[in-house]
Amino acid sequence: MNGEGKPVLRILGVDPGLRITGFGLIAKMGNRLGYLASGCIRTDAKASLPARLGTIHAALRELVAEHRPDQAAVEIVFVNVNPQSTLLLGQARGAAITGLVSSGLEVAEYTALQIKQAVVGNGHADKLQVQHMVRRLLSLSADPSPDAADALACAIAHAHGGQGLGRLPGTGLHVRNGRLIVGK
């Protein structure tokens, strides 16, 4: 509870990547959002793939133990031109999700389009627009790094009603091409 008797919900957003995994922690108090922490988990490019995945998993478990978030949100991997890159990104995402789940958190998942739509109002916004809106929404003194901004944006999307987006089955709503659709 905050000083006004309103519950505080702590949301950890994660932008997975094999080289850099961004994280961002926010607090939701009623309709207000507050910044708590953000940063990047960097893996050693010279290390083996299992070691790099282990770094992501362990670092997220440490973050959860330190900051005690109530919920987590992770960006869904897009399929890009290079199948090898997509596979590696998917494995990094899996390491992130298992780190969160093994720490006892439920994980909601959002596409980049859903996140950008929730934060910027345009599902096709560029990284600079996302950084700027994250800065404004959280009253930061400077733009966060691109990876941290993406993770904070994921947490913000979850806070802005994403708790329902992550649990669409049975609600009459579904996602098509990254957009929320009513009906079939």
Coordinates of N, CA and C in Angstrom, one line a residue, residues 28-162:
K28 N 2.7 0.6 -10.2 CA 1.4 1.1 -10.6 C 0.6 1.4 -9.3
M29 N 0.2 2.7 -9.1 CA -0.5 3.1 -7.9 C -1.8 3.7 -8.5
G30 N -2.9 3.0 -8.5 CA -4.1 3.5 -9.1 C -3.9 3.7 -10.6
N31 N -4.0 4.9 -11.0 CA -3.8 5.2 -12.5 C -2.4 5.8 -12.7
R32 N -1.6 5.9 -11.6 CA -0.3 6.5 -11.8 C 0.8 5.5 -11.9
L33 N 1.8 5.8 -12.6 CA 3.0 4.9 -12.8 C 4.2 5.6 -12.2
G34 N 5.1 4.8 -11.7 CA 6.3 5.3 -11.1 C 7.5 4.4 -11.5
Y35 N 8.6 5.0 -11.7 CA 9.9 4.3 -12.1 C 10.5 3.8 -10.9
L36 N 11.0 2.5 -10.9 CA 11.7 1.9 -9.8 C 13.1 1.5 -10.2
A37 N 13.3 0.9 -11.3 CA 14.7 0.5 -11.7 C 14.6 0.0 -13.2
S38 N 15.8 0.1 -13.8 CA 15.9 -0.5 -15.2 C 17.4 -0.7 -15.5
G39 N 17.7 -1.4 -16.5 CA 19.0 -1.7 -16.9 C 19.1 -2.8 -18.0
C40 N 20.3 -3.3 -18.1 CA 20.6 -4.3 -19.1 C 21.4 -5.4 -18.5
I41 N 21.0 -6.6 -19.0 CA 21.8 -7.8 -18.7 C 22.6 -8.1 -19.9
R42 N 23.9 -8.1 -19.8 CA 24.8 -8.3 -21.0 C 25.5 -9.7 -20.8
T43 N 25.5 -10.4 -21.9 CA 26.2 -11.7 -21.9 C 27.5 -11.6 -22.7
D44 N 28.4 -12.5 -22.4 CA 29.7 -12.5 -23.0 C 29.6 -13.2 -24.3
A45 N 29.9 -12.4 -25.4 CA 29.7 -12.9 -26.8 C 30.7 -14.1 -27.0
K46 N 31.8 -14.2 -26.3 CA 32.7 -15.3 -26.5 C 32.4 -16.5 -25.7
A47 N 31.4 -16.4 -24.8 CA 31.0 -17.6 -24.0 C 30.1 -18.5 -24.8
S48 N 29.9 -19.7 -24.4 CA 29.1 -20.7 -25.1 C 27.6 -20.3 -25.0
L49 N 26.8 -20.8 -25.9 CA 25.4 -20.5 -25.8 C 24.7 -20.9 -24.5
P50 N 25.0 -22.1 -24.0 CA 24.4 -22.4 -22.7 C 24.8 -21.5 -21.6
A51 N 26.1 -21.0 -21.6 CA 26.5 -20.1 -20.5 C 25.8 -18.8 -20.7
R52 N 25.6 -18.3 -21.9 CA 24.9 -17.0 -22.1 C 23.5 -17.1 -21.6
L53 N 22.8 -18.2 -21.9 CA 21.4 -18.4 -21.5 C 21.4 -18.5 -20.0
G54 N 22.4 -19.2 -19.4 CA 22.4 -19.3 -17.9 C 22.6 -17.9 -17.3
T55 N 23.4 -17.0 -17.9 CA 23.5 -15.7 -17.4 C 22.2 -14.9 -17.4
I56 N 21.4 -15.0 -18.4 CA 20.1 -14.3 -18.5 C 19.2 -14.9 -17.4
H57 N 19.1 -16.2 -17.3 CA 18.3 -16.9 -16.3 C 18.6 -16.4 -14.9
A58 N 19.9 -16.6 -14.6 CA 20.4 -16.2 -13.2 C 20.2 -14.8 -12.9
A59 N 20.5 -13.9 -13.8 CA 20.4 -12.4 -13.6 C 18.9 -12.1 -13.3
L60 N 18.0 -12.7 -14.1 CA 16.6 -12.3 -13.8 C 16.1 -12.9 -12.5
R61 N 16.6 -14.0 -12.1 CA 16.2 -14.6 -10.8 C 16.7 -13.7 -9.7
E62 N 18.0 -13.1 -9.9 CA 18.5 -12.2 -8.9 C 17.7 -10.9 -8.8
L63 N 17.3 -10.4 -10.0 CA 16.5 -9.2 -10.0 C 15.1 -9.4 -9.3
V64 N 14.5 -10.5 -9.5 CA 13.2 -10.8 -8.9 C 13.4 -10.9 -7.4
A65 N 14.5 -11.6 -6.9 CA 14.8 -11.7 -5.5 C 15.0 -10.4 -4.9
E66 N 15.7 -9.5 -5.6 CA 16.1 -8.2 -5.0 C 14.9 -7.2 -5.0
H67 N 14.1 -7.2 -6.1 CA 13.0 -6.2 -6.3 C 11.6 -6.7 -5.9
R68 N 11.4 -7.9 -5.9 CA 10.1 -8.5 -5.5 C 8.9 -8.0 -6.4
P69 N 9.0 -8.1 -7.7 CA 7.9 -7.7 -8.5 C 6.7 -8.6 -8.3
D70 N 5.5 -8.1 -8.5 CA 4.2 -8.8 -8.4 C 3.9 -9.5 -9.7
Q71 N 4.3 -8.9 -10.8 CA 3.9 -9.5 -12.1 C 5.1 -9.2 -13.1
A72 N 5.1 -10.0 -14.2 CA 6.1 -9.8 -15.2 C 5.5 -9.8 -16.6
A73 N 6.1 -9.1 -17.5 CA 5.7 -9.0 -18.9 C 6.9 -9.1 -19.8
V74 N 6.8 -9.9 -20.8 CA 7.9 -10.2 -21.7 C 7.5 -9.9 -23.2
E75 N 8.3 -9.3 -23.9 CA 8.0 -9.1 -25.3 C 8.1 -10.4 -26.1
I76 N 7.2 -10.6 -27.0 CA 7.2 -11.8 -27.9 C 8.2 -11.5 -29.0
V77 N 8.9 -12.6 -29.3 CA 9.9 -12.5 -30.4 C 9.2 -12.5 -31.7
F78 N 9.8 -11.6 -32.6 CA 9.3 -11.5 -33.9 C 10.2 -12.4 -34.8
V79 N 9.6 -12.9 -35.9 CA 10.4 -13.7 -36.8 C 11.1 -12.8 -37.8
N80 N 12.4 -12.8 -37.9 CA 13.1 -11.9 -38.8 C 13.6 -12.7 -40.0
V81 N 14.4 -12.0 -40.9 CA 14.9 -12.6 -42.1 C 15.8 -13.8 -41.8
N82 N 16.7 -13.6 -40.8 CA 17.7 -14.6 -40.5 C 17.2 -15.7 -39.5
P83 N 16.9 -16.9 -40.0 CA 16.4 -17.9 -39.1 C 17.3 -18.2 -37.9
Q84 N 18.6 -18.2 -38.1 CA 19.5 -18.4 -37.0 C 19.4 -17.4 -35.9
S85 N 19.2 -16.1 -36.3 CA 19.0 -15.1 -35.3 C 17.7 -15.2 -34.6
T86 N 16.7 -15.6 -35.3 CA 15.4 -15.9 -34.7 C 15.5 -17.0 -33.6
L87 N 16.2 -18.1 -34.0 CA 16.3 -19.2 -33.0 C 17.1 -18.8 -31.8
L88 N 18.2 -18.0 -32.0 CA 18.9 -17.6 -30.8 C 18.1 -16.6 -29.9
L89 N 17.4 -15.7 -30.5 CA 16.5 -14.8 -29.8 C 15.4 -15.6 -29.0
G90 N 14.9 -16.6 -29.7 CA 13.9 -17.4 -29.0 C 14.4 -18.1 -27.8
Q91 N 15.7 -18.6 -27.9 CA 16.3 -19.3 -26.8 C 16.6 -18.3 -25.6
A92 N 17.0 -17.1 -26.0 CA 17.2 -16.0 -24.9 C 15.9 -15.7 -24.2
R93 N 14.8 -15.6 -25.0 CA 13.5 -15.4 -24.5 C 13.1 -16.5 -23.6
G94 N 13.3 -17.8 -24.0 CA 13.0 -18.9 -23.1 C 13.8 -18.9 -21.8
A95 N 15.0 -18.5 -21.8 CA 15.8 -18.4 -20.6 C 15.2 -17.3 -19.7
A96 N 14.8 -16.2 -20.3 CA 14.2 -15.1 -19.5 C 12.9 -15.6 -18.9
I97 N 12.0 -16.2 -19.7 CA 10.8 -16.7 -19.1 C 10.9 -17.7 -18.0
T98 N 11.9 -18.7 -18.2 CA 12.1 -19.7 -17.2 C 12.7 -19.1 -15.9
G99 N 13.5 -18.0 -16.1 CA 14.0 -17.3 -14.9 C 12.9 -16.7 -14.1
L100 N 12.0 -16.1 -14.8 CA 10.8 -15.4 -14.1 C 9.9 -16.4 -13.5
V101 N 9.5 -17.5 -14.3 CA 8.6 -18.5 -13.8 C 9.1 -19.3 -12.6
S102 N 10.4 -19.6 -12.7 CA 11.1 -20.4 -11.6 C 11.2 -19.5 -10.4
S103 N 11.0 -18.2 -10.5 CA 11.0 -17.3 -9.3 C 9.6 -17.1 -8.8
G104 N 8.6 -17.7 -9.4 CA 7.2 -17.7 -8.9 C 6.4 -16.6 -9.5
L105 N 6.8 -16.0 -10.6 CA 6.0 -15.0 -11.3 C 5.2 -15.6 -12.5
E106 N 4.0 -15.1 -12.6 CA 3.2 -15.3 -13.9 C 3.8 -14.4 -14.9
V107 N 3.8 -14.8 -16.1 CA 4.4 -14.0 -17.2 C 3.4 -13.7 -18.3
A108 N 3.1 -12.5 -18.5 CA 2.3 -12.0 -19.6 C 3.2 -11.8 -20.8
E109 N 2.6 -11.9 -22.0 CA 3.4 -11.8 -23.2 C 2.7 -10.8 -24.2
Y110 N 3.6 -9.9 -24.8 CA 3.0 -8.9 -25.7 C 3.9 -8.8 -26.9
T111 N 3.3 -8.5 -28.1 CA 4.0 -8.3 -29.3 C 4.6 -6.8 -29.2
A112 N 5.6 -6.6 -30.0 CA 6.1 -5.2 -30.1 C 5.0 -4.2 -30.6
L113 N 4.1 -4.7 -31.5 CA 3.1 -3.8 -31.9 C 2.1 -3.4 -30.8
Q114 N 1.8 -4.4 -29.9 CA 0.9 -4.1 -28.8 C 1.6 -3.2 -27.8
I115 N 2.8 -3.4 -27.6 CA 3.6 -2.5 -26.6 C 3.6 -1.1 -27.2
K116 N 4.0 -0.9 -28.4 CA 4.1 0.4 -29.0 C 2.8 1.1 -29.1
Q117 N 1.7 0.3 -29.4 CA 0.4 0.9 -29.4 C 0.0 1.4 -28.0
A118 N 0.3 0.6 -27.0 CA -0.1 1.0 -25.6 C 0.7 2.2 -25.1
V119 N 2.0 2.3 -25.5 CA 2.9 3.4 -25.0 C 2.9 4.6 -25.8
V120 N 2.9 4.5 -27.1 CA 3.1 5.6 -28.0 C 1.7 6.0 -28.7
G121 N 0.9 5.0 -28.8 CA -0.4 5.2 -29.5 C -0.3 4.8 -31.0
N122 N 0.9 4.3 -31.4 CA 1.2 4.0 -32.8 C 2.0 2.7 -32.8
G123 N 1.4 1.6 -33.3 CA 2.0 0.3 -33.3 C 3.3 0.2 -34.1
H124 N 3.5 1.2 -34.9 CA 4.7 1.2 -35.8 C 5.7 2.3 -35.4
A125 N 5.6 2.7 -34.2 CA 6.5 3.8 -33.7 C 8.0 3.3 -33.7
D126 N 8.9 4.2 -33.9 CA 10.3 3.8 -33.9 C 10.9 3.8 -32.4
K127 N 12.1 3.3 -32.3 CA 12.7 3.2 -30.9 C 12.8 4.6 -30.2
L128 N 13.1 5.6 -31.0 CA 13.3 6.9 -30.4 C 12.0 7.4 -29.8
Q129 N 10.8 7.2 -30.5 CA 9.5 7.5 -30.0 C 9.2 6.8 -28.7
V130 N 9.5 5.5 -28.7 CA 9.3 4.7 -27.5 C 10.1 5.2 -26.3
Q131 N 11.4 5.5 -26.6 CA 12.2 6.0 -25.5 C 11.7 7.4 -25.0
H132 N 11.3 8.2 -25.9 CA 10.7 9.5 -25.4 C 9.5 9.4 -24.6
M133 N 8.5 8.5 -25.1 CA 7.3 8.4 -24.3 C 7.5 7.7 -23.0
V134 N 8.4 6.7 -22.9 CA 8.7 6.1 -21.6 C 9.3 7.2 -20.7
R135 N 10.1 8.0 -21.2 CA 10.7 9.1 -20.4 C 9.6 10.0 -19.8
R136 N 8.6 10.4 -20.7 CA 7.5 11.2 -20.3 C 6.6 10.5 -19.3
L137 N 6.2 9.3 -19.6 CA 5.2 8.6 -18.8 C 5.8 8.3 -17.4
L138 N 7.1 8.1 -17.3 CA 7.7 7.8 -16.0 C 8.4 9.0 -15.4
S139 N 8.3 10.2 -16.0 CA 8.9 11.4 -15.5 C 10.4 11.3 -15.2
L140 N 11.1 10.7 -16.2 CA 12.5 10.5 -16.1 C 13.3 11.7 -16.5
S141 N 14.5 11.9 -16.0 CA 15.3 13.1 -16.4 C 15.9 13.0 -17.7
A142 N 16.1 11.7 -18.2 CA 16.7 11.5 -19.5 C 16.1 10.2 -20.1
D143 N 16.3 10.1 -21.5 CA 15.8 8.9 -22.1 C 16.6 7.7 -21.6
P144 N 15.9 6.6 -21.3 CA 16.6 5.3 -20.9 C 17.3 4.7 -22.2
S145 N 18.2 3.8 -22.0 CA 18.9 3.1 -23.1 C 17.8 2.4 -23.9
P146 N 18.0 2.2 -25.2 CA 17.0 1.5 -26.0 C 16.4 0.2 -25.4
D147 N 17.3 -0.7 -24.9 CA 16.9 -1.9 -24.4 C 16.1 -1.8 -23.1
A148 N 16.6 -0.9 -22.2 CA 15.8 -0.6 -21.0 C 14.5 0.0 -21.3
A149 N 14.5 0.9 -22.3 CA 13.2 1.6 -22.7 C 12.2 0.6 -23.2
D150 N 12.6 -0.4 -24.0 CA 11.7 -1.4 -24.5 C 11.2 -2.2 -23.4
A151 N 12.0 -2.5 -22.4 CA 11.5 -3.3 -21.2 C 10.6 -2.5 -20.4
L152 N 10.9 -1.2 -20.1 CA 10.0 -0.4 -19.4 C 8.6 -0.2 -20.2
A153 N 8.7 -0.1 -21.5 CA 7.5 0.0 -22.3 C 6.7 -1.2 -22.2
C154 N 7.3 -2.4 -22.1 CA 6.6 -3.7 -21.9 C 5.8 -3.6 -20.6
A155 N 6.5 -3.2 -19.5 CA 5.8 -3.1 -18.2 C 4.7 -2.1 -18.2
I156 N 4.9 -0.9 -18.9 CA 3.9 0.1 -19.0 C 2.7 -0.5 -19.8
A157 N 2.9 -1.2 -20.9 CA 1.8 -1.8 -21.6 C 1.0 -2.7 -20.7
H158 N 1.7 -3.5 -19.9 CA 1.0 -4.4 -19.0 C 0.2 -3.6 -18.0
A159 N 0.7 -2.5 -17.5 CA 0.1 -1.7 -16.5 C -1.2 -1.0 -17.1
H160 N -1.1 -0.7 -18.4 CA -2.2 0.0 -19.1 C -3.3 -0.9 -19.6
G161 N -3.6 -1.9 -18.8 CA -4.7 -2.8 -19.2 C -4.2 -4.1 -19.7
G162 N -2.9 -4.2 -19.8 CA -2.3 -5.4 -20.4 C -2.6 -6.6 -19.6

